[in-house]
PDB file of C-alpha atoms and ligand atoms in Angstrom:
ATOM      1  CA  UNK I   1     196.309 219.657 162.617  1.00 41.00           C
ATOM      2  CA  UNK I   2     198.378 218.917 159.504  1.00 48.00           C
ATOM      3  CA  UNK I   3     197.279 216.306 156.971  1.00 53.00           C
ATOM      4  CA  UNK I   4     198.289 212.920 158.378  1.00 61.00           C
ATOM      5  CA  UNK I   5     200.001 211.239 155.382  1.00 72.00           C
ATOM      6  CA  UNK I   6     202.565 214.018 154.831  1.00 77.00           C
ATOM      7  CA  UNK I   7     203.949 213.319 158.255  1.00 88.00           C
ATOM      8  CA  UNK I   8     204.409 209.580 158.076  1.00 94.00           C
ATOM      9  CA  UNK I   9     207.573 207.790 156.969  1.00 95.00           C
ATOM     10  CA  UNK I  10     207.154 204.093 156.260  1.00 96.00           C
ATOM     11  CA  UNK I  11     209.208 201.880 158.566  1.00 97.00           C
ATOM     12  CA  UNK I  12     207.829 198.368 157.918  1.00 98.00           C
ATOM     13  CA  UNK I  13     205.177 197.336 155.388  1.00 97.00           C
ATOM     14  CA  UNK I  14     202.362 194.959 156.231  1.00 97.00           C
ATOM     15  CA  UNK I  15     204.183 192.141 154.422  1.00 98.00           C
ATOM     16  CA  UNK I  16     207.422 192.822 156.377  1.00 98.00           C
ATOM     17  CA  UNK I  17     205.384 192.565 159.567  1.00 98.00           C
ATOM     18  CA  UNK I  18     203.495 189.456 158.455  1.00 98.00           C
ATOM     19  CA  UNK I  19     206.745 187.639 157.647  1.00 98.00           C
ATOM     20  CA  UNK I  20     208.390 188.583 160.938  1.00 98.00           C
ATOM     21  CA  UNK I  21     205.324 187.714 163.029  1.00 98.00           C
ATOM     22  CA  UNK I  22     205.176 184.302 161.347  1.00 98.00           C
ATOM     23  CA  UNK I  23     208.847 183.720 162.211  1.00 98.00           C
ATOM     24  CA  UNK I  24     208.163 184.595 165.842  1.00 98.00           C
ATOM     25  CA  UNK I  25     205.111 182.315 165.833  1.00 98.00           C
ATOM     26  CA  UNK I  26     207.185 179.364 164.570  1.00 98.00           C
ATOM     27  CA  UNK I  27     209.889 179.990 167.177  1.00 98.00           C
ATOM     28  CA  UNK I  28     207.350 180.162 169.990  1.00 98.00           C
ATOM     29  CA  UNK I  29     205.504 177.071 168.711  1.00 98.00           C
ATOM     30  CA  UNK I  30     208.748 175.105 168.787  1.00 98.00           C
ATOM     31  CA  UNK I  31     209.842 176.302 172.210  1.00 98.00           C
ATOM     32  CA  UNK I  32     206.419 175.994 173.869  1.00 98.00           C
ATOM     33  CA  UNK I  33     205.237 172.660 172.502  1.00 95.00           C
ATOM     34  CA  UNK I  34     203.239 170.875 175.232  1.00 93.00           C
ATOM     35  CA  UNK I  35     203.712 173.857 177.595  1.00 96.00           C
ATOM     36  CA  UNK I  36     200.253 175.350 176.873  1.00 96.00           C
ATOM     37  CA  UNK I  37     201.355 178.955 177.327  1.00 98.00           C
ATOM     38  CA  UNK I  38     198.984 181.741 178.258  1.00 98.00           C
ATOM     39  CA  UNK I  39     199.533 184.898 176.206  1.00 98.00           C
ATOM     40  CA  UNK I  40     198.846 188.133 178.069  1.00 98.00           C
ATOM     41  CA  UNK I  41     198.477 191.080 175.731  1.00 98.00           C
ATOM     42  CA  UNK I  42     199.129 194.614 176.960  1.00 98.00           C
ATOM     43  CA  UNK I  43     196.238 196.819 175.841  1.00 97.00           C
ATOM     44  CA  UNK I  44     195.634 198.779 173.768  1.00 95.00           C
ATOM     45  CA  UNK I  45     198.705 198.733 171.555  1.00 96.00           C
ATOM     46  CA  UNK I  46     199.320 194.970 171.344  1.00 98.00           C
ATOM     47  CA  UNK I  47     195.872 193.890 170.141  1.00 97.00           C
ATOM     48  CA  UNK I  48     196.736 193.524 166.439  1.00 98.00           C
ATOM     49  CA  UNK I  49     200.164 191.954 167.062  1.00 98.00           C
ATOM     50  CA  UNK I  50     198.595 189.547 169.564  1.00 98.00           C
ATOM     51  CA  UNK I  51     195.871 188.534 167.085  1.00 98.00           C
ATOM     52  CA  UNK I  52     198.368 187.855 164.296  1.00 98.00           C
ATOM     53  CA  UNK I  53     200.934 186.185 166.557  1.00 98.00           C
ATOM     54  CA  UNK I  54     198.360 183.776 167.987  1.00 97.00           C
ATOM     55  CA  UNK I  55     197.096 182.863 164.526  1.00 97.00           C
ATOM     56  CA  UNK I  56     200.639 182.009 163.471  1.00 98.00           C
ATOM     57  CA  UNK I  57     201.012 179.377 166.230  1.00 98.00           C
ATOM     58  CA  UNK I  58     200.721 175.646 165.784  1.00 97.00           C
ATOM     59  CA  UNK I  59     200.357 174.812 169.499  1.00 97.00           C
ATOM     60  CA  UNK I  60     197.567 174.962 172.097  1.00 95.00           C
ATOM     61  CA  UNK I  61     197.469 178.176 174.060  1.00 95.00           C
ATOM     62  CA  UNK I  62     195.212 180.514 176.019  1.00 97.00           C
ATOM     63  CA  UNK I  63     195.008 184.283 176.177  1.00 97.00           C
ATOM     64  CA  UNK I  64     194.070 187.209 178.372  1.00 98.00           C
ATOM     65  CA  UNK I  65     194.653 190.961 178.381  1.00 98.00           C
ATOM     66  CA  UNK I  66     195.932 193.520 180.847  1.00 98.00           C
ATOM     67  CA  UNK I  67     195.641 197.273 180.422  1.00 97.00           C
ATOM     68  CA  UNK I  68     197.934 200.004 181.708  1.00 94.00           C
ATOM     69  CA  UNK I  69     198.450 203.672 181.042  1.00 88.00           C
ATOM     70  CA  UNK I  70     201.876 205.276 180.976  1.00 81.00           C
ATOM     71  CA  UNK I  71     201.820 207.623 178.000  1.00 62.00           C
ATOM     72  CA  UNK I  72     200.050 210.820 177.111  1.00 58.00           C
ATOM     73  CA  UNK I  73     200.598 211.968 173.504  1.00 56.00           C
ATOM     74  CA  UNK I  74     204.223 211.189 172.610  1.00 62.00           C
ATOM     75  CA  UNK I  75     205.579 211.421 176.176  1.00 65.00           C
ATOM     76  CA  UNK I  76     205.920 208.800 178.894  1.00 64.00           C
ATOM     77  CA  UNK I  77     204.312 209.970 182.134  1.00 62.00           C
ATOM     78  CA  UNK I  78     206.883 207.976 184.122  1.00 72.00           C
ATOM     79  CA  UNK I  79     204.240 206.307 186.275  1.00 85.00           C
ATOM     80  CA  UNK I  80     202.264 203.210 185.357  1.00 89.00           C
ATOM     81  CA  UNK I  81     198.606 202.982 186.176  1.00 90.00           C
ATOM     82  CA  UNK I  82     196.807 199.613 186.056  1.00 93.00           C
ATOM     83  CA  UNK I  83     193.484 200.090 184.233  1.00 95.00           C
ATOM     84  CA  UNK I  84     192.426 196.439 183.749  1.00 97.00           C
ATOM     85  CA  UNK I  85     193.846 193.320 185.389  1.00 96.00           C
ATOM     86  CA  UNK I  86     193.880 189.782 183.940  1.00 97.00           C
ATOM     87  CA  UNK I  87     191.049 187.469 184.936  1.00 97.00           C
ATOM     88  CA  UNK I  88     192.890 184.163 184.338  1.00 97.00           C
ATOM     89  CA  UNK I  89     194.563 182.227 187.144  1.00 97.00           C
ATOM     90  CA  UNK I  90     198.226 182.127 186.075  1.00 97.00           C
ATOM     91  CA  UNK I  91     199.641 180.161 189.014  1.00 98.00           C
ATOM     92  CA  UNK I  92     202.090 177.527 187.665  1.00 98.00           C
ATOM     93  CA  UNK I  93     201.408 178.618 184.086  1.00 98.00           C
ATOM     94  CA  UNK I  94     203.892 179.566 181.370  1.00 98.00           C
ATOM     95  CA  UNK I  95     203.128 183.212 180.588  1.00 98.00           C
ATOM     96  CA  UNK I  96     204.114 185.008 177.402  1.00 98.00           C
ATOM     97  CA  UNK I  97     203.647 188.730 177.950  1.00 98.00           C
ATOM     98  CA  UNK I  98     202.922 190.452 174.630  1.00 98.00           C
ATOM     99  CA  UNK I  99     203.837 194.129 174.157  1.00 98.00           C
ATOM    100  CA  UNK I 100     203.571 196.340 171.093  1.00 98.00           C
ATOM    101  CA  UNK I 101     206.726 198.294 171.909  1.00 97.00           C
ATOM    102  CA  UNK I 102     209.363 198.537 174.617  1.00 96.00           C
ATOM    103  CA  UNK I 103     210.636 202.092 174.921  1.00 94.00           C
ATOM    104  CA  UNK I 104     212.027 202.959 178.370  1.00 91.00           C
ATOM    105  CA  UNK I 105     211.078 199.488 179.623  1.00 93.00           C
ATOM    106  CA  UNK I 106     209.138 200.868 182.601  1.00 92.00           C
ATOM    107  CA  UNK I 107     205.837 199.294 181.543  1.00 94.00           C
ATOM    108  CA  UNK I 108     207.219 195.822 180.944  1.00 95.00           C
ATOM    109  CA  UNK I 109     209.203 195.946 184.191  1.00 95.00           C
ATOM    110  CA  UNK I 110     206.058 196.893 186.127  1.00 95.00           C
ATOM    111  CA  UNK I 111     203.968 194.145 184.481  1.00 97.00           C
ATOM    112  CA  UNK I 112     206.617 191.453 184.838  1.00 97.00           C
ATOM    113  CA  UNK I 113     207.028 192.176 188.546  1.00 96.00           C
ATOM    114  CA  UNK I 114     203.269 192.249 189.059  1.00 96.00           C
ATOM    115  CA  UNK I 115     202.733 188.934 187.252  1.00 97.00           C
ATOM    116  CA  UNK I 116     205.563 187.219 189.150  1.00 97.00           C
ATOM    117  CA  UNK I 117     203.437 187.958 192.236  1.00 97.00           C
ATOM    118  CA  UNK I 118     200.856 185.442 190.940  1.00 97.00           C
ATOM    119  CA  UNK I 119     203.432 182.585 191.057  1.00 98.00           C
ATOM    120  CA  UNK I 120     203.559 181.567 187.386  1.00 98.00           C
ATOM    121  CA  UNK I 121     205.907 178.779 186.287  1.00 98.00           C
ATOM    122  CA  UNK I 122     207.666 181.136 183.852  1.00 98.00           C
ATOM    123  CA  UNK I 123     207.334 184.523 182.197  1.00 98.00           C
ATOM    124  CA  UNK I 124     208.687 185.239 178.716  1.00 98.00           C
ATOM    125  CA  UNK I 125     208.337 188.548 176.889  1.00 98.00           C
ATOM    126  CA  UNK I 126     207.416 189.054 173.242  1.00 98.00           C
ATOM    127  CA  UNK I 127     207.470 192.544 171.793  1.00 98.00           C
ATOM    128  CA  UNK I 128     206.882 193.640 168.244  1.00 98.00           C
ATOM    129  CA  UNK I 129     209.231 196.625 168.583  1.00 98.00           C
ATOM    130  CA  UNK I 130     212.183 197.399 170.820  1.00 97.00           C
ATOM    131  CA  UNK I 131     214.180 200.612 171.169  1.00 95.00           C
ATOM    132  CA  UNK I 132     217.579 199.353 172.436  1.00 90.00           C
ATOM    133  CA  UNK I 133     219.037 202.844 172.761  1.00 87.00           C
ATOM    134  CA  UNK I 134     216.327 203.868 175.251  1.00 85.00           C
ATOM    135  CA  UNK I 135     215.376 200.742 177.194  1.00 81.00           C
ATOM    136  CA  UNK I 136     216.825 200.334 180.673  1.00 87.00           C
ATOM    137  CA  UNK I 137     216.089 196.764 181.693  1.00 91.00           C
ATOM    138  CA  UNK I 138     218.040 194.086 183.485  1.00 91.00           C
ATOM    139  CA  UNK I 139     216.145 191.046 182.181  1.00 93.00           C
ATOM    140  CA  UNK I 140     215.913 189.275 178.846  1.00 93.00           C
ATOM    141  CA  UNK I 141     213.415 190.161 176.124  1.00 97.00           C
ATOM    142  CA  UNK I 142     212.798 186.720 174.650  1.00 98.00           C
ATOM    143  CA  UNK I 143     211.118 187.538 171.322  1.00 98.00           C
ATOM    144  CA  UNK I 144     211.691 190.804 169.450  1.00 98.00           C
ATOM    145  CA  UNK I 145     210.029 191.611 166.137  1.00 98.00           C
ATOM    146  CA  UNK I 146     212.192 194.577 165.138  1.00 98.00           C
ATOM    147  CA  UNK I 147     214.776 196.760 166.859  1.00 97.00           C
ATOM    148  CA  UNK I 148     214.094 200.385 165.963  1.00 96.00           C
ATOM    149  CA  UNK I 149     215.726 203.787 166.532  1.00 93.00           C
ATOM    150  CA  UNK I 150     214.507 206.295 169.097  1.00 92.00           C
ATOM    151  CA  UNK I 151     211.541 207.543 167.044  1.00 92.00           C
ATOM    152  CA  UNK I 152     207.837 207.708 167.758  1.00 94.00           C
ATOM    153  CA  UNK I 153     206.069 204.984 165.782  1.00 96.00           C
ATOM    154  CA  UNK I 154     202.416 204.504 164.815  1.00 97.00           C
ATOM    155  CA  UNK I 155     200.262 201.927 163.010  1.00 98.00           C
ATOM    156  CA  UNK I 156     199.588 198.181 163.418  1.00 98.00           C
ATOM    157  CA  UNK I 157     197.940 198.842 166.792  1.00 98.00           C
ATOM    158  CA  UNK I 158     200.182 201.712 167.929  1.00 97.00           C
ATOM    159  CA  UNK I 159     198.547 205.099 168.305  1.00 95.00           C
ATOM    160  CA  UNK I 160     199.199 208.781 168.388  1.00 93.00           C
ATOM    161  CA  UNK I 161     196.575 210.212 170.755  1.00 91.00           C
ATOM    162  CA  UNK I 162     194.391 207.126 170.164  1.00 93.00           C
ATOM    163  CA  UNK I 163     194.449 207.499 166.364  1.00 94.00           C
ATOM    164  CA  UNK I 164     196.338 205.669 163.568  1.00 96.00           C
ATOM    165  CA  UNK I 165     196.098 202.233 165.199  1.00 97.00           C
ATOM    166  CA  UNK I 166     194.274 200.953 162.105  1.00 97.00           C
ATOM    167  CA  UNK I 167     197.190 201.497 159.673  1.00 97.00           C
ATOM    168  CA  UNK I 168     198.436 198.188 158.217  1.00 97.00           C
ATOM    169  CA  UNK I 169     202.106 199.155 158.257  1.00 97.00           C
ATOM    170  CA  UNK I 170     204.377 200.798 160.836  1.00 98.00           C
ATOM    171  CA  UNK I 171     205.325 204.451 160.391  1.00 97.00           C
ATOM    172  CA  UNK I 172     207.532 207.056 162.021  1.00 95.00           C
ATOM    173  CA  UNK I 173     206.070 210.495 162.592  1.00 89.00           C
ATOM    174  CA  UNK I 174     208.185 213.109 160.779  1.00 81.00           C
ATOM    175  CA  UNK I 175     206.901 216.347 162.298  1.00 69.00           C
ATOM    176  CA  UNK I 176     204.999 217.295 165.399  1.00 61.00           C
ATOM    177  CA  UNK I 177     201.354 216.786 164.350  1.00 56.00           C
ATOM    178  CA  UNK I 178     200.184 219.451 166.773  1.00 52.00           C
ATOM    179  CA  UNK I 179     202.096 222.162 164.844  1.00 49.00           C
TER     180      UNK I 179
HETATM  181  P1  LIG E 201     207.803 202.144 178.081  1.00 83.17           P
HETATM  182  O1  LIG E 201     207.183 201.943 179.433  1.00 83.17           O
HETATM  183  O2  LIG E 201     208.651 200.986 177.633  1.00 83.17           O
HETATM  184  O3  LIG E 201     208.544 203.449 177.997  1.00 83.17           O
HETATM  185  O4  LIG E 201     206.655 202.329 177.047  1.00 83.17           O
HETATM  186  C1  LIG E 201     205.773 201.316 176.726  1.00 83.17           C
HETATM  187  C2  LIG E 201     204.491 201.855 176.187  1.00 83.17           C
HETATM  188  O5  LIG E 201     204.615 203.202 175.735  1.00 83.17           O
HETATM  189  C3  LIG E 201     204.052 201.072 174.969  1.00 83.17           C
HETATM  190  O6  LIG E 201     203.249 199.986 175.337  1.00 83.17           O
HETATM  191  C4  LIG E 201     203.306 202.122 174.163  1.00 83.17           C
HETATM  192  O7  LIG E 201     201.979 202.191 174.598  1.00 83.17           O
HETATM  193  C5  LIG E 201     203.982 203.425 174.505  1.00 83.17           C
HETATM  194  N1  LIG E 201     205.013 203.811 173.507  1.00 83.17           N
HETATM  195  C6  LIG E 201     206.345 203.851 173.689  1.00 83.17           C
HETATM  196  N2  LIG E 201     206.983 204.234 172.574  1.00 83.17           N
HETATM  197  C7  LIG E 201     206.011 204.411 171.646  1.00 83.17           C
HETATM  198  C8  LIG E 201     206.037 204.772 170.236  1.00 83.17           C
HETATM  199  O8  LIG E 201     207.069 204.995 169.591  1.00 83.17           O
HETATM  200  N3  LIG E 201     204.818 204.836 169.639  1.00 83.17           N
HETATM  201  C9  LIG E 201     203.642 204.595 170.278  1.00 83.17           C
HETATM  202  N4  LIG E 201     202.520 204.712 169.580  1.00 83.17           N
HETATM  203  N5  LIG E 201     203.597 204.246 171.590  1.00 83.17           N
HETATM  204  C10 LIG E 201     204.768 204.151 172.250  1.00 83.17           C
END
């Protein structure tokens, strides 16, 4: 495996991310005042975004996590497997589903449909990153951190083969690390 740093191109610094997450937090706080939303984070990738987003809120809220698997390495497997379900009762609740990244949109579509089955009052979607040139979805993404090109991104919770989640910024991978 090549040395990691030579292969990373900086996309957003930790201060870019902090500023944008705070903007999203203010927007959500305004729109969800007195609605006591429940944030559902999609594991593993969303855990850092979720932690920062929740700490930027000025309203009461709850949280839970759901875990799915759809990717292996840099490729989508095309099928979504549920690895961990939520434990909260979301009937009549205002859900905000929190993703790290929307690529093809398959994962978010699967989760949204599944959660609608629990009869929530509403479901909104917040994603840190969105690839508009790839995503095929017919519903609204309510809160988007950054729109990005069709590149594989790591850092700030996003991995490459379970590594690099700890990086403070977001990076694109320049070359195939397996070369
Ligand atoms: P989708 O179902 O929208 O194609 O993909 C969603 C999931 O794929 C994300 O939650 C994430 O786990 C993974 N994914 C998609 N694109 C990327 C990327 O550029 N970098 C990383 N690290 N994961 C990605």
